[in-house]
Amino acid sequence: MITETSRRNAVKVLFVDDEFIEFRALKKKIADLSEPAVEVEYSQSIGDALEKIRAARFDLILLDNRLLPNADFRDTVPELRGIGYTGPIGVVSTDISGGYFQEFPDYGVDFRIGKDEIDAQTLQHIIREYVTYDVPEFWMDDYSI
């Protein structure tokens, strides 16, 4: 059972994919992730994702490259950025080898990753890299002025 305290401290991830089975697979892959606590919500379309982002705070968005009716991340990510989302966005795809993936920074994408690469350790690394940075305790005195 998730307590209210851990829910507030949990990293909130929005997973946007038109295939619900992909969301279930992600949940299964990250079930072993205990640190940090992660809450994953699902959106089946960019429209639904936009509504959820307007209604709640998300620390990270994992976005399927191709969502109907949009062509790919070059259409969807500007929509997310256009409503003011400034957090990290990762494009998730079965195949990230296409040449246009080299353009991802130009569209506001922070990283790209293959669907087969996502597991608990990878998500933990992504969160540490893009969502939170833990300052070592021995540095704390330097930052508490």
PDB file of C-alpha atoms in Angstrom:
ATOM      1  CA  MET A   1       0.000   0.000   0.000  1.00  0.00           C
ATOM      2  CA  ILE A   2       1.342   3.443  -0.920  1.00  0.00           C
ATOM      3  CA  THR A   3       1.214   5.933   1.913  1.00  0.00           C
ATOM      4  CA  GLU A   4       0.332   9.571   1.350  1.00  0.00           C
ATOM      5  CA  THR A   5       3.905  10.576   2.199  1.00  0.00           C
ATOM      6  CA  SER A   6       5.468   8.261  -0.363  1.00  0.00           C
ATOM      7  CA  ARG A   7       2.877   9.315  -2.940  1.00  0.00           C
ATOM      8  CA  ARG A   8       3.962  12.951  -2.575  1.00  0.00           C
ATOM      9  CA  ASN A   9       7.634  11.988  -2.916  1.00  0.00           C
ATOM     10  CA  ALA A  10       7.089   9.581  -5.785  1.00  0.00           C
ATOM     11  CA  VAL A  11       8.382  10.435  -9.223  1.00  0.00           C
ATOM     12  CA  LYS A  12       5.333  10.885 -11.442  1.00  0.00           C
ATOM     13  CA  VAL A  13       5.765   9.489 -14.943  1.00  0.00           C
ATOM     14  CA  LEU A  14       3.274   9.852 -17.776  1.00  0.00           C
ATOM     15  CA  PHE A  15       3.553   7.051 -20.335  1.00  0.00           C
ATOM     16  CA  VAL A  16       1.920   7.980 -23.644  1.00  0.00           C
ATOM     17  CA  ASP A  17       1.394   5.124 -26.099  1.00  0.00           C
ATOM     18  CA  ASP A  18      -1.544   4.116 -28.285  1.00  0.00           C
ATOM     19  CA  GLU A  19      -1.058   0.465 -27.287  1.00  0.00           C
ATOM     20  CA  PHE A  20      -2.237  -0.324 -23.745  1.00  0.00           C
ATOM     21  CA  ILE A  21      -0.212  -3.545 -23.818  1.00  0.00           C
ATOM     22  CA  GLU A  22       2.961  -1.413 -23.911  1.00  0.00           C
ATOM     23  CA  PHE A  23       1.887   0.282 -20.675  1.00  0.00           C
ATOM     24  CA  ARG A  24       1.265  -3.091 -19.034  1.00  0.00           C
ATOM     25  CA  ALA A  25       4.688  -4.276 -20.191  1.00  0.00           C
ATOM     26  CA  LEU A  26       6.327  -1.165 -18.740  1.00  0.00           C
ATOM     27  CA  LYS A  27       4.549  -1.612 -15.403  1.00  0.00           C
ATOM     28  CA  LYS A  28       5.730  -5.218 -15.264  1.00  0.00           C
ATOM     29  CA  LYS A  29       9.324  -4.287 -16.147  1.00  0.00           C
ATOM     30  CA  ILE A  30       9.573  -1.624 -13.461  1.00  0.00           C
ATOM     31  CA  ALA A  31       7.701  -3.502 -10.731  1.00  0.00           C
ATOM     32  CA  ASP A  32      11.018  -4.246  -9.019  1.00  0.00           C
ATOM     33  CA  LEU A  33      11.996  -0.581  -8.839  1.00  0.00           C
ATOM     34  CA  SER A  34      11.914   0.399  -5.192  1.00  0.00           C
ATOM     35  CA  GLU A  35      14.087   3.505  -5.188  1.00  0.00           C
ATOM     36  CA  PRO A  36      12.935   6.008  -6.114  1.00  0.00           C
ATOM     37  CA  ALA A  37       9.220   5.416  -5.725  1.00  0.00           C
ATOM     38  CA  VAL A  38       7.577   5.765  -9.141  1.00  0.00           C
ATOM     39  CA  GLU A  39       3.949   6.338 -10.085  1.00  0.00           C
ATOM     40  CA  VAL A  40       3.179   5.718 -13.744  1.00  0.00           C
ATOM     41  CA  GLU A  41       0.034   7.022 -15.412  1.00  0.00           C
ATOM     42  CA  TYR A  42      -1.142   6.087 -18.875  1.00  0.00           C
ATOM     43  CA  SER A  43      -2.455   8.128 -21.770  1.00  0.00           C
ATOM     44  CA  GLN A  44      -3.535   6.514 -25.014  1.00  0.00           C
ATOM     45  CA  SER A  45      -3.397   9.675 -27.122  1.00  0.00           C
ATOM     46  CA  ILE A  46      -1.671  13.033 -27.273  1.00  0.00           C
ATOM     47  CA  GLY A  47      -5.027  14.702 -26.545  1.00  0.00           C
ATOM     48  CA  ASP A  48      -5.468  12.698 -23.359  1.00  0.00           C
ATOM     49  CA  ALA A  49      -1.855  13.423 -22.378  1.00  0.00           C
ATOM     50  CA  LEU A  50      -2.392  17.157 -22.844  1.00  0.00           C
ATOM     51  CA  GLU A  51      -5.442  17.023 -20.547  1.00  0.00           C
ATOM     52  CA  LYS A  52      -3.537  15.114 -17.862  1.00  0.00           C
ATOM     53  CA  ILE A  53      -0.581  17.503 -18.018  1.00  0.00           C
ATOM     54  CA  ARG A  54      -2.897  20.486 -17.628  1.00  0.00           C
ATOM     55  CA  ALA A  55      -4.508  18.839 -14.591  1.00  0.00           C
ATOM     56  CA  ALA A  56      -1.480  17.442 -12.754  1.00  0.00           C
ATOM     57  CA  ARG A  57       2.281  17.689 -12.363  1.00  0.00           C
ATOM     58  CA  PHE A  58       4.473  15.073 -14.029  1.00  0.00           C
ATOM     59  CA  ASP A  59       8.207  14.729 -13.481  1.00  0.00           C
ATOM     60  CA  LEU A  60       8.861  12.781 -16.676  1.00  0.00           C
ATOM     61  CA  ILE A  61       7.038  11.923 -19.885  1.00  0.00           C
ATOM     62  CA  LEU A  62       7.804   8.769 -21.850  1.00  0.00           C
ATOM     63  CA  LEU A  63       6.254   9.284 -25.269  1.00  0.00           C
ATOM     64  CA  ASP A  64       5.742   6.699 -27.994  1.00  0.00           C
ATOM     65  CA  ASN A  65       7.297   7.922 -31.209  1.00  0.00           C
ATOM     66  CA  ARG A  66       4.207   7.313 -33.348  1.00  0.00           C
ATOM     67  CA  LEU A  67       0.758   8.296 -32.088  1.00  0.00           C
ATOM     68  CA  LEU A  68      -2.227   8.603 -34.378  1.00  0.00           C
ATOM     69  CA  PRO A  69      -3.196  11.000 -35.917  1.00  0.00           C
ATOM     70  CA  ASN A  70       0.256  12.621 -35.522  1.00  0.00           C
ATOM     71  CA  ALA A  71       3.173  11.355 -37.565  1.00  0.00           C
ATOM     72  CA  ASP A  72       5.900  11.153 -34.911  1.00  0.00           C
ATOM     73  CA  PHE A  73       7.615  13.034 -32.075  1.00  0.00           C
ATOM     74  CA  ARG A  74       8.225  15.996 -34.381  1.00  0.00           C
ATOM     75  CA  ASP A  75       4.478  16.669 -34.158  1.00  0.00           C
ATOM     76  CA  THR A  76       3.669  15.545 -30.612  1.00  0.00           C
ATOM     77  CA  VAL A  77       6.534  16.964 -28.549  1.00  0.00           C
ATOM     78  CA  PRO A  78       5.924  20.563 -29.717  1.00  0.00           C
ATOM     79  CA  GLU A  79       2.311  20.133 -28.559  1.00  0.00           C
ATOM     80  CA  LEU A  80       3.499  19.104 -25.094  1.00  0.00           C
ATOM     81  CA  ARG A  81       6.000  21.956 -24.917  1.00  0.00           C
ATOM     82  CA  GLY A  82       3.365  24.324 -26.307  1.00  0.00           C
ATOM     83  CA  ILE A  83       1.159  23.964 -23.231  1.00  0.00           C
ATOM     84  CA  GLY A  84       4.078  24.777 -20.964  1.00  0.00           C
ATOM     85  CA  TYR A  85       5.472  21.375 -19.977  1.00  0.00           C
ATOM     86  CA  THR A  86       9.148  21.980 -19.204  1.00  0.00           C
ATOM     87  CA  GLY A  87      10.135  18.637 -17.660  1.00  0.00           C
ATOM     88  CA  PRO A  88      12.073  15.902 -19.418  1.00  0.00           C
ATOM     89  CA  ILE A  89      10.522  14.074 -22.359  1.00  0.00           C
ATOM     90  CA  GLY A  90      11.880  10.785 -23.614  1.00  0.00           C
ATOM     91  CA  VAL A  91      10.804   9.356 -26.945  1.00  0.00           C
ATOM     92  CA  VAL A  92      10.259   5.616 -26.796  1.00  0.00           C
ATOM     93  CA  SER A  93      10.182   3.540 -29.961  1.00  0.00           C
ATOM     94  CA  THR A  94      10.594   0.004 -31.195  1.00  0.00           C
ATOM     95  CA  ASP A  95      13.197   1.309 -33.638  1.00  0.00           C
ATOM     96  CA  ILE A  96      15.266   4.422 -32.861  1.00  0.00           C
ATOM     97  CA  SER A  97      17.705   4.025 -35.736  1.00  0.00           C
ATOM     98  CA  GLY A  98      15.937   6.354 -38.189  1.00  0.00           C
ATOM     99  CA  GLY A  99      17.957   9.364 -39.278  1.00  0.00           C
ATOM    100  CA  TYR A 100      15.299  11.794 -38.119  1.00  0.00           C
ATOM    101  CA  PHE A 101      15.968  10.699 -34.530  1.00  0.00           C
ATOM    102  CA  GLN A 102      19.160  12.749 -34.749  1.00  0.00           C
ATOM    103  CA  GLU A 103      16.897  15.831 -34.777  1.00  0.00           C
ATOM    104  CA  PHE A 104      15.323  15.068 -31.393  1.00  0.00           C
ATOM    105  CA  PRO A 105      16.959  17.975 -29.478  1.00  0.00           C
ATOM    106  CA  ASP A 106      15.530  20.430 -32.031  1.00  0.00           C
ATOM    107  CA  TYR A 107      12.002  19.409 -31.015  1.00  0.00           C
ATOM    108  CA  GLY A 108      12.397  19.593 -27.232  1.00  0.00           C
ATOM    109  CA  VAL A 109      13.156  15.912 -26.659  1.00  0.00           C
ATOM    110  CA  ASP A 110      15.648  15.144 -23.897  1.00  0.00           C
ATOM    111  CA  PHE A 111      16.470  11.558 -24.849  1.00  0.00           C
ATOM    112  CA  ARG A 112      15.358   8.615 -26.968  1.00  0.00           C
ATOM    113  CA  ILE A 113      15.251   4.973 -25.988  1.00  0.00           C
ATOM    114  CA  GLY A 114      14.202   1.679 -27.524  1.00  0.00           C
ATOM    115  CA  LYS A 115      11.196  -0.026 -25.952  1.00  0.00           C
ATOM    116  CA  ASP A 116      13.288  -3.158 -25.492  1.00  0.00           C
ATOM    117  CA  GLU A 117      15.863  -1.182 -23.474  1.00  0.00           C
ATOM    118  CA  ILE A 118      13.498  -0.057 -20.718  1.00  0.00           C
ATOM    119  CA  ASP A 119      13.730  -1.952 -17.450  1.00  0.00           C
ATOM    120  CA  ALA A 120      13.887  -1.006 -13.754  1.00  0.00           C
ATOM    121  CA  GLN A 121      17.593  -0.119 -13.819  1.00  0.00           C
ATOM    122  CA  THR A 122      17.270   1.961 -16.985  1.00  0.00           C
ATOM    123  CA  LEU A 123      14.281   3.882 -15.626  1.00  0.00           C
ATOM    124  CA  GLN A 124      16.181   4.465 -12.388  1.00  0.00           C
ATOM    125  CA  HIS A 125      19.115   5.850 -14.389  1.00  0.00           C
ATOM    126  CA  ILE A 126      16.802   8.087 -16.458  1.00  0.00           C
ATOM    127  CA  ILE A 127      15.194   9.477 -13.299  1.00  0.00           C
ATOM    128  CA  ARG A 128      18.561  10.200 -11.725  1.00  0.00           C
ATOM    129  CA  GLU A 129      19.862  11.792 -14.912  1.00  0.00           C
ATOM    130  CA  TYR A 130      16.851  13.858 -15.945  1.00  0.00           C
ATOM    131  CA  VAL A 131      14.536  14.242 -12.949  1.00  0.00           C
ATOM    132  CA  THR A 132      16.598  14.351  -9.770  1.00  0.00           C
ATOM    133  CA  TYR A 133      20.205  14.774  -8.902  1.00  0.00           C
ATOM    134  CA  ASP A 134      21.233  13.631  -5.456  1.00  0.00           C
ATOM    135  CA  VAL A 135      23.939  15.876  -4.045  1.00  0.00           C
ATOM    136  CA  PRO A 136      26.341  13.799  -1.937  1.00  0.00           C
ATOM    137  CA  GLU A 137      25.831  14.389   1.786  1.00  0.00           C
ATOM    138  CA  PHE A 138      29.385  15.651   2.329  1.00  0.00           C
ATOM    139  CA  TRP A 139      28.592  18.524  -0.093  1.00  0.00           C
ATOM    140  CA  MET A 140      25.465  19.561   1.812  1.00  0.00           C
ATOM    141  CA  ASP A 141      27.330  22.042   4.040  1.00  0.00           C
ATOM    142  CA  ASP A 142      28.451  23.886   0.901  1.00  0.00           C
ATOM    143  CA  TYR A 143      24.840  24.286  -0.254  1.00  0.00           C
ATOM    144  CA  SER A 144      23.110  25.122   3.021  1.00  0.00           C
ATOM    145  CA  ILE A 145      23.928  28.799   3.413  1.00  0.00           C
TER     146      ILE A 145
END
